Tab-separated table of C-alpha atoms and ligand atoms in Angstrom:
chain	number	residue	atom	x	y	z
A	29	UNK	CA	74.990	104.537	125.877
A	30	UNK	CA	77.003	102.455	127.838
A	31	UNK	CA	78.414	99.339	126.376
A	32	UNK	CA	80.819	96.320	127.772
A	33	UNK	CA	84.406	96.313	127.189
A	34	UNK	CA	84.781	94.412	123.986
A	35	UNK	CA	87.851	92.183	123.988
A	36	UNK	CA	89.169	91.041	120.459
A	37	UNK	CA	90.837	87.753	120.148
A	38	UNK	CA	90.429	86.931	116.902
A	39	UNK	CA	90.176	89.343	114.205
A	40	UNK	CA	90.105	89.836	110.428
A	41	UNK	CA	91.895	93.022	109.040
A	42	UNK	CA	90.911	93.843	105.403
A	43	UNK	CA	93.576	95.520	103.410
A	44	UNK	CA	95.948	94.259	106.085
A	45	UNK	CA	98.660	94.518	103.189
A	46	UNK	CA	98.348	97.978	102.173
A	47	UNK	CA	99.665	101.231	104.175
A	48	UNK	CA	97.163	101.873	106.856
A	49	UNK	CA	96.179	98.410	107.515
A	50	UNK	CA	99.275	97.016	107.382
A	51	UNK	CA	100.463	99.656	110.356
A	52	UNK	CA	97.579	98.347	112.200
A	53	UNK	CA	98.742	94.993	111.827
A	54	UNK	CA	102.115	95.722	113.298
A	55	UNK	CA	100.755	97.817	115.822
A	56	UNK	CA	97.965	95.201	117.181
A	57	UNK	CA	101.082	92.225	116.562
A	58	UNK	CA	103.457	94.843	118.714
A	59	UNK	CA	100.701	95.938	121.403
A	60	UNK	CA	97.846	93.235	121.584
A	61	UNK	CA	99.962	89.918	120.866
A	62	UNK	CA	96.800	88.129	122.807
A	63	UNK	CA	94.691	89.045	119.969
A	64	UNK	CA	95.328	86.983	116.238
A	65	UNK	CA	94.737	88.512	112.988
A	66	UNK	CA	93.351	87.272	109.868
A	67	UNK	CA	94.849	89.345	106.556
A	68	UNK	CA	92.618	89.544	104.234
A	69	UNK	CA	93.715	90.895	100.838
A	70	UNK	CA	93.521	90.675	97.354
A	71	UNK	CA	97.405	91.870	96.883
A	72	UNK	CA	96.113	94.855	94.259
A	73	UNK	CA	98.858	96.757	92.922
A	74	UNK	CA	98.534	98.834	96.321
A	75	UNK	CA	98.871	95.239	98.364
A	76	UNK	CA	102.348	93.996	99.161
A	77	UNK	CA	103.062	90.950	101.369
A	78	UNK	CA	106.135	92.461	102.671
A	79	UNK	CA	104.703	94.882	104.478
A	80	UNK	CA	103.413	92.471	107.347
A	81	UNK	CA	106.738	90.407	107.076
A	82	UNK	CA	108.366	89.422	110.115
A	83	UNK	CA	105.239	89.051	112.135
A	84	UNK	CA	104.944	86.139	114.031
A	85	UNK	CA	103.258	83.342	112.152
A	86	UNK	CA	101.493	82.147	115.400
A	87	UNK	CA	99.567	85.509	115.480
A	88	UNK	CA	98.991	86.957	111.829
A	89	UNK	CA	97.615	84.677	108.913
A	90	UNK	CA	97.249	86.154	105.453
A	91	UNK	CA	94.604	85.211	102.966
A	92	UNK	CA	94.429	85.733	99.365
A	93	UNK	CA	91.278	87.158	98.255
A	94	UNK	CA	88.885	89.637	97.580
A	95	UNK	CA	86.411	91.269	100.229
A	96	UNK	CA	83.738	90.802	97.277
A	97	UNK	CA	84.061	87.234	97.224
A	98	UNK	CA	80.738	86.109	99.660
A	99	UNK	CA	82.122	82.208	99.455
A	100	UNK	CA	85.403	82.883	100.653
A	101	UNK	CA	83.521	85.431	103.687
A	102	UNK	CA	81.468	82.630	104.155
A	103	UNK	CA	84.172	79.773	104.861
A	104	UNK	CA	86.598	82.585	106.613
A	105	UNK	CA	84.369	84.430	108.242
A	106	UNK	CA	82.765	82.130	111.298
A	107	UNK	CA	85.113	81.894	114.348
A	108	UNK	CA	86.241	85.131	114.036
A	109	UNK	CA	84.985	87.611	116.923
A	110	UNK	CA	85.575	91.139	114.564
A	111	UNK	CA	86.184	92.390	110.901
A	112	UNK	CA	88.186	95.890	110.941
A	113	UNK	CA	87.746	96.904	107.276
A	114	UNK	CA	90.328	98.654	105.794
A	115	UNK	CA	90.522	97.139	102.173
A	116	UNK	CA	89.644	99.901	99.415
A	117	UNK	CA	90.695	101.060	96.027
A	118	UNK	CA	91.977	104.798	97.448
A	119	UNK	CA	93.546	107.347	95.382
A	120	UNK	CA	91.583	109.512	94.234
A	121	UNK	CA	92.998	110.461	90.772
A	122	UNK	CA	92.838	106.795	89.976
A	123	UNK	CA	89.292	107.141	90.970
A	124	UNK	CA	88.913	109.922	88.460
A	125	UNK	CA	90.765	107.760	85.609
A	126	UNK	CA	88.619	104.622	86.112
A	127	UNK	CA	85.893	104.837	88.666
A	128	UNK	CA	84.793	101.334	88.402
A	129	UNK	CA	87.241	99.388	90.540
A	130	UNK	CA	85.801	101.525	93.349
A	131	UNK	CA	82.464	100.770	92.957
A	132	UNK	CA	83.412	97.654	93.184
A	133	UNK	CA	85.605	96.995	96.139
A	134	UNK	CA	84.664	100.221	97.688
A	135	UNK	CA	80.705	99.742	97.645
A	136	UNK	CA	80.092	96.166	96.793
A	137	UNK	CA	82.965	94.916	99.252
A	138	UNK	CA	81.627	96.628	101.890
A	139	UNK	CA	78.362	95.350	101.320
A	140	UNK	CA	79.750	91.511	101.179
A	141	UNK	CA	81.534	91.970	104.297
A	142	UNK	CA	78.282	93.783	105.821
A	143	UNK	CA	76.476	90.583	104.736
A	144	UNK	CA	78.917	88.229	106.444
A	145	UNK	CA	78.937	90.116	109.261
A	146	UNK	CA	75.518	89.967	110.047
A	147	UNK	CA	75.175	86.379	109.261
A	148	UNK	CA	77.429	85.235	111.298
A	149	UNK	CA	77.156	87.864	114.236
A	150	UNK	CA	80.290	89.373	113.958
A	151	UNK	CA	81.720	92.768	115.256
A	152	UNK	CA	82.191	95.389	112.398
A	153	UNK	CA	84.183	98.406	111.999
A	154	UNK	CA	84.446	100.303	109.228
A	155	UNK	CA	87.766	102.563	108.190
A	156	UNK	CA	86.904	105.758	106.259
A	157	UNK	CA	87.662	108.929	105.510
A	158	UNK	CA	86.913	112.932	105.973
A	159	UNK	CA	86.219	112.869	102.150
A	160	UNK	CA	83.129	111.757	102.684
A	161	UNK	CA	82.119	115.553	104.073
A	162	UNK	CA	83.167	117.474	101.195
A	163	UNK	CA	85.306	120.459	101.580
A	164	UNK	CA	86.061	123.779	103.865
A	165	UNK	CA	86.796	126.978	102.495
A	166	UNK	CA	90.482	127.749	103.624
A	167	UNK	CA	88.901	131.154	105.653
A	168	UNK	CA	86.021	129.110	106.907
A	169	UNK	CA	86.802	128.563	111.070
A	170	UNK	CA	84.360	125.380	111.377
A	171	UNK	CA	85.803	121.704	111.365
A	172	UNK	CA	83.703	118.899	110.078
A	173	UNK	CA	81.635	116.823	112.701
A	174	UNK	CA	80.467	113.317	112.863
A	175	UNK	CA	77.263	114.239	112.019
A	176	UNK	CA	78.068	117.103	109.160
A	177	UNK	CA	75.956	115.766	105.949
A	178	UNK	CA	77.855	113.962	103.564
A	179	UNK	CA	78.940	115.756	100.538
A	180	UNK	CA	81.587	114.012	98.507
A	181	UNK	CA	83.577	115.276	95.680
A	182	UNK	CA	85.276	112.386	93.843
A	183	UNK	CA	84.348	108.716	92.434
A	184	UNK	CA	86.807	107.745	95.306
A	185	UNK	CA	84.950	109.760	98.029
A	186	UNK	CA	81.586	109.325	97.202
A	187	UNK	CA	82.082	105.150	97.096
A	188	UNK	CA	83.969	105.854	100.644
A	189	UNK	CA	80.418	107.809	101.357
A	190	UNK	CA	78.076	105.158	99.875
A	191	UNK	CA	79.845	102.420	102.247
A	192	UNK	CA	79.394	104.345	105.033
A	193	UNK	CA	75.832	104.647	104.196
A	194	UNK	CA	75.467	101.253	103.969
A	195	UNK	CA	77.270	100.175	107.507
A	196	UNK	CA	74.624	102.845	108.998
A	197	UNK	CA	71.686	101.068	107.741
A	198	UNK	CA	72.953	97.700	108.305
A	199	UNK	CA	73.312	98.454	111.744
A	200	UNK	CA	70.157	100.269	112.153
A	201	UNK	CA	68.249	97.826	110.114
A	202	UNK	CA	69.688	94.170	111.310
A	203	UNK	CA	71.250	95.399	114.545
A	204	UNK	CA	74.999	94.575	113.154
A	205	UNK	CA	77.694	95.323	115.643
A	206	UNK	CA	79.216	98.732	113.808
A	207	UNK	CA	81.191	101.582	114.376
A	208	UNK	CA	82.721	103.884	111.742
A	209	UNK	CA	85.860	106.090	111.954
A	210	UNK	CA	86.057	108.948	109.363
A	211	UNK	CA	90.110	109.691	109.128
A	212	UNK	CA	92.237	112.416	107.810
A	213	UNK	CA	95.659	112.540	105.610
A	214	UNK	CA	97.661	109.593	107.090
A	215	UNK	CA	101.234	109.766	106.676
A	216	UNK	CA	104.170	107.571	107.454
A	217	UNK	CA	105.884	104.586	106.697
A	218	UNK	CA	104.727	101.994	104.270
A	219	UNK	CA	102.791	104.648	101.994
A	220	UNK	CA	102.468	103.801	98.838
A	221	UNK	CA	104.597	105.851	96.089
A	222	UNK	CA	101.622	107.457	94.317
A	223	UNK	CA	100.251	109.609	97.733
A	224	UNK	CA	101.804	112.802	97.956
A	225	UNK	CA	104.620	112.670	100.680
A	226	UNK	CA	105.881	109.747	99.825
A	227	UNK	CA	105.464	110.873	95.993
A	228	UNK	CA	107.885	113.919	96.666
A	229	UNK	CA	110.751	112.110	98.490
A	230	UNK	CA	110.807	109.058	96.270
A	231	UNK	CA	111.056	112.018	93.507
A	232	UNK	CA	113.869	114.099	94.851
A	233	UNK	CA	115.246	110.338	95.864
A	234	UNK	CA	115.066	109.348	91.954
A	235	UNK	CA	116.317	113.068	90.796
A	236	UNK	CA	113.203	114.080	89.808
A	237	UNK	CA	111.082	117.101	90.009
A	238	UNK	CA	108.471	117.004	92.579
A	239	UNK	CA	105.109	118.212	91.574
A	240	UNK	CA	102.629	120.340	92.719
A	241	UNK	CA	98.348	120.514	91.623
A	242	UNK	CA	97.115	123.470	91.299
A	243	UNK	CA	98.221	126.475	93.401
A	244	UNK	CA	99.423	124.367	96.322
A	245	UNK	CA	97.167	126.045	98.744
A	246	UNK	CA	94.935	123.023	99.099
A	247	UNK	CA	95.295	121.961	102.897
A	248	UNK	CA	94.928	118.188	104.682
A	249	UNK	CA	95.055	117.964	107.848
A	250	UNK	CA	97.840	114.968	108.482
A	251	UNK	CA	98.071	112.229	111.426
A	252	UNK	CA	100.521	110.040	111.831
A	253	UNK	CA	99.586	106.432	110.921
A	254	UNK	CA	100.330	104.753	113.689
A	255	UNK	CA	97.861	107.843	115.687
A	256	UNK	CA	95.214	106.165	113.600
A	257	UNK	CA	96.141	102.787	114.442
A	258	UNK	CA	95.667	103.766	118.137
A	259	UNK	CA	92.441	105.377	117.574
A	260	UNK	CA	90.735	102.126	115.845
A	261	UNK	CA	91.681	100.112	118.171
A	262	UNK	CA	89.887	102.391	120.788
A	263	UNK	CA	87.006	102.674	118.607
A	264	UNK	CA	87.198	98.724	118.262
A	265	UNK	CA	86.941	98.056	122.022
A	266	UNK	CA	85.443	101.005	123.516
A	267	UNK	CA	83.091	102.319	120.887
A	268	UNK	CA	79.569	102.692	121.119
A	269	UNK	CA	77.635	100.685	118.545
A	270	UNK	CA	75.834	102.571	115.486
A	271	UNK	CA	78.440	105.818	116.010
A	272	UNK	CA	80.789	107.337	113.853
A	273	UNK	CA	84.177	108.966	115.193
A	274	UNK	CA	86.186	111.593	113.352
A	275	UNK	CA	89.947	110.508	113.880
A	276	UNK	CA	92.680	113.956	113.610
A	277	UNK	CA	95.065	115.387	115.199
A	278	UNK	CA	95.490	119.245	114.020
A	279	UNK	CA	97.942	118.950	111.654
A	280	UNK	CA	95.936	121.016	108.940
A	281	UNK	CA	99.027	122.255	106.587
A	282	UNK	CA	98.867	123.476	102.667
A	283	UNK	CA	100.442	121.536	100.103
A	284	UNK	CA	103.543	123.761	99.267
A	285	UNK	CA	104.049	124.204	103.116
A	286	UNK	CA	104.310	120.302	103.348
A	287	UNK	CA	106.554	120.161	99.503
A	288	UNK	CA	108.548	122.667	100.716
A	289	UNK	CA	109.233	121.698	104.345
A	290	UNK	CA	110.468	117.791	102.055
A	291	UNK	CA	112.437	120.121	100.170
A	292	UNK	CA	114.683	121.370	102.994
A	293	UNK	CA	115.332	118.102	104.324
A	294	UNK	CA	116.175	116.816	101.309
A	295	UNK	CA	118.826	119.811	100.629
A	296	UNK	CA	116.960	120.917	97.525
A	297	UNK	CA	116.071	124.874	96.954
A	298	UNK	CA	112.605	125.840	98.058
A	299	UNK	CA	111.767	126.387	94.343
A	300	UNK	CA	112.986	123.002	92.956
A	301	UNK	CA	109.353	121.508	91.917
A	302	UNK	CA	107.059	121.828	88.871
A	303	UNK	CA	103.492	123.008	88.442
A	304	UNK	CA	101.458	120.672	86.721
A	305	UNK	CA	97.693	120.569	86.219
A	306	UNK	CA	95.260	121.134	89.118
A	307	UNK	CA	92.866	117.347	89.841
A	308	UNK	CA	89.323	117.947	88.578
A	309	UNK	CA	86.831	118.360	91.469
A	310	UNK	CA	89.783	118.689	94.159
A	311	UNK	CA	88.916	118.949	97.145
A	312	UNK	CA	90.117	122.761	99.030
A	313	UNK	CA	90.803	121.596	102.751
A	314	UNK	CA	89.939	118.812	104.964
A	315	UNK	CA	89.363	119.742	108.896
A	316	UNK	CA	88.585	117.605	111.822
A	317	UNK	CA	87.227	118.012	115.269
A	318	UNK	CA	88.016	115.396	117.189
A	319	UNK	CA	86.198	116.328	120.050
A	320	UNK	CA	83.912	113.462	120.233
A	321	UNK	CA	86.853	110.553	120.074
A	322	UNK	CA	89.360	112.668	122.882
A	323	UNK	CA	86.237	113.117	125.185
A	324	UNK	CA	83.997	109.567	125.106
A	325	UNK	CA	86.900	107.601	124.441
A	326	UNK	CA	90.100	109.306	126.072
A	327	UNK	CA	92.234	108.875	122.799
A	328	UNK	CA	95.028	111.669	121.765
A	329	UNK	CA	97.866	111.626	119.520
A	330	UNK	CA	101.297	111.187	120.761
A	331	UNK	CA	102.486	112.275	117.033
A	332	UNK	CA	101.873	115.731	117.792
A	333	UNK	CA	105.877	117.050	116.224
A	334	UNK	CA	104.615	117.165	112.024
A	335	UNK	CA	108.574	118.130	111.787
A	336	UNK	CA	109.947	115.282	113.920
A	337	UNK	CA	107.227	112.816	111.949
A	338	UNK	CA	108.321	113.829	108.652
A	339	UNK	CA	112.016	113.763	109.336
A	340	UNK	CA	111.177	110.050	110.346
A	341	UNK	CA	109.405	109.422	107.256
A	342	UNK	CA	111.804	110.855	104.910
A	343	UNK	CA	114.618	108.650	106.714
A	344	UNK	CA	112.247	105.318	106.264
A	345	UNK	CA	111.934	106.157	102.040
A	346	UNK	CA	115.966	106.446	102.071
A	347	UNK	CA	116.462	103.201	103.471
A	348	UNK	CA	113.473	101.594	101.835
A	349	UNK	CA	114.653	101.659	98.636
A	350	UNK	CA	113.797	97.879	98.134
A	351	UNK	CA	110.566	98.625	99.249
A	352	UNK	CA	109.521	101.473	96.842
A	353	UNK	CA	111.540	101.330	93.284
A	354	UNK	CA	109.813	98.520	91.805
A	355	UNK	CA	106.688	100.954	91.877
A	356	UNK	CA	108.251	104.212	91.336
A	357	UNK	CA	108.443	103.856	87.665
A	358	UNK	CA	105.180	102.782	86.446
A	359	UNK	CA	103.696	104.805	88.906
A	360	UNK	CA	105.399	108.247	86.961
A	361	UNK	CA	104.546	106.791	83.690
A	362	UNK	CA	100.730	106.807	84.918
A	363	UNK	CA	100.906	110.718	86.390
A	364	UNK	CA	102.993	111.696	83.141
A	365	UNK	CA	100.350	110.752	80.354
A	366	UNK	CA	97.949	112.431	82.928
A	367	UNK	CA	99.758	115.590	83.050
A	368	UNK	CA	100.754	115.475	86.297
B	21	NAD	P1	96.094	101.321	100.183
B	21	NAD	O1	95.671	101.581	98.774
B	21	NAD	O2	97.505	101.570	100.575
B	21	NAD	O3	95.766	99.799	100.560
B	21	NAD	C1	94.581	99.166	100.209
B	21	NAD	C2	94.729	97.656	100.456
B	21	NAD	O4	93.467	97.018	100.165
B	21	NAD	C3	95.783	96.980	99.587
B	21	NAD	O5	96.538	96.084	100.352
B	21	NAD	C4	94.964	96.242	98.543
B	21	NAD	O6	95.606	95.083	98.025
B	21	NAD	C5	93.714	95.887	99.348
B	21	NAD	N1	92.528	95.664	98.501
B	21	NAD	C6	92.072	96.480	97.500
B	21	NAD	N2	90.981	95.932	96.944
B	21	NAD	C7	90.715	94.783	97.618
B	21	NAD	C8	89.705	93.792	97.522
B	21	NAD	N3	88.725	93.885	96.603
B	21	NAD	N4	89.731	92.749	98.377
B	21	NAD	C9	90.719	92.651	99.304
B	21	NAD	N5	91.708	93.538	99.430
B	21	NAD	C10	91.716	94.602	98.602
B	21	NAD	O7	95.085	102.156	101.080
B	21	NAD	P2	95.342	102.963	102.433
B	21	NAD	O8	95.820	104.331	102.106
B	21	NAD	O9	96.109	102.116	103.369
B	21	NAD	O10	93.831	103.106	102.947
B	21	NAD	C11	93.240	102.075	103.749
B	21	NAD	C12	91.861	102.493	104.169
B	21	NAD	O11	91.913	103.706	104.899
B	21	NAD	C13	90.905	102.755	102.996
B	21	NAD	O12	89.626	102.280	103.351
B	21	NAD	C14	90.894	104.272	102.867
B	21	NAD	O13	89.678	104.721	102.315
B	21	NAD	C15	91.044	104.678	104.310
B	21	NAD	N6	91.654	106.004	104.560
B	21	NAD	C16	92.870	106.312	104.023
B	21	NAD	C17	93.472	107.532	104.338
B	21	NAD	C18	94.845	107.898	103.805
B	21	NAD	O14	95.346	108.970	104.123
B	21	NAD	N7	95.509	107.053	103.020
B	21	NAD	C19	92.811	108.431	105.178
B	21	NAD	C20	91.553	108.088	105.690
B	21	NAD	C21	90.991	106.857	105.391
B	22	TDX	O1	101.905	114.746	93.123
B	22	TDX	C1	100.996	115.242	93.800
B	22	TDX	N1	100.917	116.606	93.927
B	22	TDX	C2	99.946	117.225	94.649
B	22	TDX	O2	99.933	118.462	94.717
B	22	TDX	C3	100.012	114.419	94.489
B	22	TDX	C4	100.066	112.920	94.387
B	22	TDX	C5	99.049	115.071	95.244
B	22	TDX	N2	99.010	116.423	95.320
B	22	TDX	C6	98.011	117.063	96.206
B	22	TDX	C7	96.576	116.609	96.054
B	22	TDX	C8	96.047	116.757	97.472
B	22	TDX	O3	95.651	118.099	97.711
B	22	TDX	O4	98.389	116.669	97.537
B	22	TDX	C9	97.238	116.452	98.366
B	22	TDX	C10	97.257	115.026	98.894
B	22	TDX	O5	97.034	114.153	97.801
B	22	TDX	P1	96.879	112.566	97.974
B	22	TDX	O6	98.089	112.015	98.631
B	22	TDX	O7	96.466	112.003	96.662
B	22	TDX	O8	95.715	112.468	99.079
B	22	TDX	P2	94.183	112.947	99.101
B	22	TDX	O9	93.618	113.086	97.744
B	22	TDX	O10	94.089	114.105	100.041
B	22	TDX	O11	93.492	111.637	99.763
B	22	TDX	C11	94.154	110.949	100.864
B	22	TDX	O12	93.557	111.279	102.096
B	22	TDX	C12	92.251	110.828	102.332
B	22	TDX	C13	94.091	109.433	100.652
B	22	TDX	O13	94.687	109.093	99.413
B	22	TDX	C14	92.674	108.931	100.726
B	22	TDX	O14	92.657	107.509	100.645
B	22	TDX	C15	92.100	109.348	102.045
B	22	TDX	O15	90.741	108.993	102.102
């Protein structure tokens, strides 16, 4: 299994505008300023420019457009050396609302970029998630493994699953360059205001009740974003071609443990949040092992205080408020005629 160094010059980031890919921008632009990036984004309602502002405009480019769009691959495509594919529709209740924006840039994107890709002999990696695996009982002591079958819950999870699918067969069937990282809860700055954490202290920022599905005892198991960032970029250069790595870092915690630990910060009682409706199909607890990404490819997390990260991230929503208010309300307005 052993494979060159790969050294990235030139690469295109999908989904470099939303809240993982954009922290992988700033990271590579911050760690790797020999290698230039190519945004590529449609700007969805998830998508904001600002997010990769300040970058210097010798190293990161954004494009327009949508990963579906097999002219625009074609033209941007050649003279790159990599595609790290982060672009996705990815909340899940959306996903339960209106499935068919994820079978679109979810399934079909991926397939357009996996197209591209091959044609012109590019490096791929894909950016997924432990959805894809189903669900652990919350007594159960096993942690999913990179090559656990694939059992996904939600419209969200099971495009995330199909995708995968497809980079597995693309690389098995046309020899295309691929890896695939399967990723837990990321949390941390830049997050958009309808995920959970930042959801909560945009809330109790806004005077608002947070709220909680269900009995809160679902659990995620959260990494820091820029933990993640690290790991792809390990996984980019280091990987072995046709594998899949499981990116976590132990931070399995229940809902109301995480609510209530935002809570404190925040100076609000322990009790100040409302039950609402439980999400159809949701998903008990997410576990990873990362096992095979710490021992073939020497990565650990250096966000290993949950405490320390989420005092951080609460301090980054207060003085964000730019950043996050012109979403806030149209984002409630969705969750209220939902119930939640
Ligand atoms: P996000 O919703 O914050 O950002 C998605 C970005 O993709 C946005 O900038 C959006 O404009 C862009 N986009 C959407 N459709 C597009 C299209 N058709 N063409 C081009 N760009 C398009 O998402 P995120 O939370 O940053 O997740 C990024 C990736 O990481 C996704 O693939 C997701 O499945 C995966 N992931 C997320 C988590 C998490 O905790 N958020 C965990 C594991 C894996
Ligand atoms: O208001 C809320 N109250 C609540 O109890 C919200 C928004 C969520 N929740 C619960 C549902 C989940 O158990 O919190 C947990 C986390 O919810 P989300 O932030 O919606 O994340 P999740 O559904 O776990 O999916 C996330 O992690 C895996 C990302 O959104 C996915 O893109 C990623 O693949």
């Amino acid at each position: 299994m052993s494979e060159e160094l790969f050294e990235p010059h030139n690469i295109i980031v999908t989904g470099g505008c939303g809240f993982i890919g954009s922290n992988f921008v700033r990271w590579v632009a911050e760690n790797h300023p020999e290698c230039h990036v190519t945004v590529l984004d449609k700007l969805t309602y998830a998508g904001n420019p600002d997010n990769i502002a300040g970058l210097p405009e010798s190293q990161v480019e954004l494009v327009v457009g949508d990963v579906c769009d097999a002219a625009l691959l074609d033209r941007l495509v050649p003279g790159h050396d990599a595609i790290v594919h982060y672009a996705a529709e990815s909340h899940n209740d959306n996903s339960i609302l209106d499935p068919e924006p994820f079978v679109q840039t979810n399934v079909v994107g991926t397939y357009r970029l996996l197209q591209a890709a091959r044609k012109h002999d590019v490096r791929y990696h894909h950016i997924s998630t432990d959805e894809v695996y189903g669900d652990l009982a919350l007594d159960e002591p096993r942690r999913f493994r990179p090559d656990d079958p694939y059992k996904p819950s939600s419209p969200y999870s099971s495009t995330k699953a199909s995708s995968d699918l497809l980079v597995r067969a693309w690389h098995r069937t046309y020899g295309v360059r691929a890896t695939i990282s399967n990723c837990s809860n990321n949390y941390g700055p830049y997050q958009h205001v309808e995920k959970f954490i930042p959801r909560q202290i945009t809330s109790i920022l806004c005077g608002i009740r947070p709220k909680l599905y269900g009995d809160g005892r679902n659990v995620r198991d959260w990494i820091h974003t820029e933990d993640h960032s690290r790991a792809v970029w390990d996984i980019l250069t280091k990987g072995h071609m046709g594998e899949t790595y499981l990116i976590g870092a132990d931070g399995e915690k229940d809902n109301i443990h995480v609510l209530q630990a935002i809570l404190e910060r925040m100076g609000q009682p322990a009790d100040a949040f409302d039950w609402v409706r439980d999400r159809p199909g949701h998903d008990r607890r997410y576990a990873i092992d990362p096992t095979k990404l710490e021992t073939e490819l020497g990565w650990k997390p250096i966000h290993t205080d949950f405490s320390e990260g989420l005092d951080q991230t609460v301090e980054w929503y207060r003085s964000h408020e730019d950043w996050w208010r012109p979403a806030k309300e149209a984002t409630e307005k969705k969750y209220a005629a939902q119930g939640q």
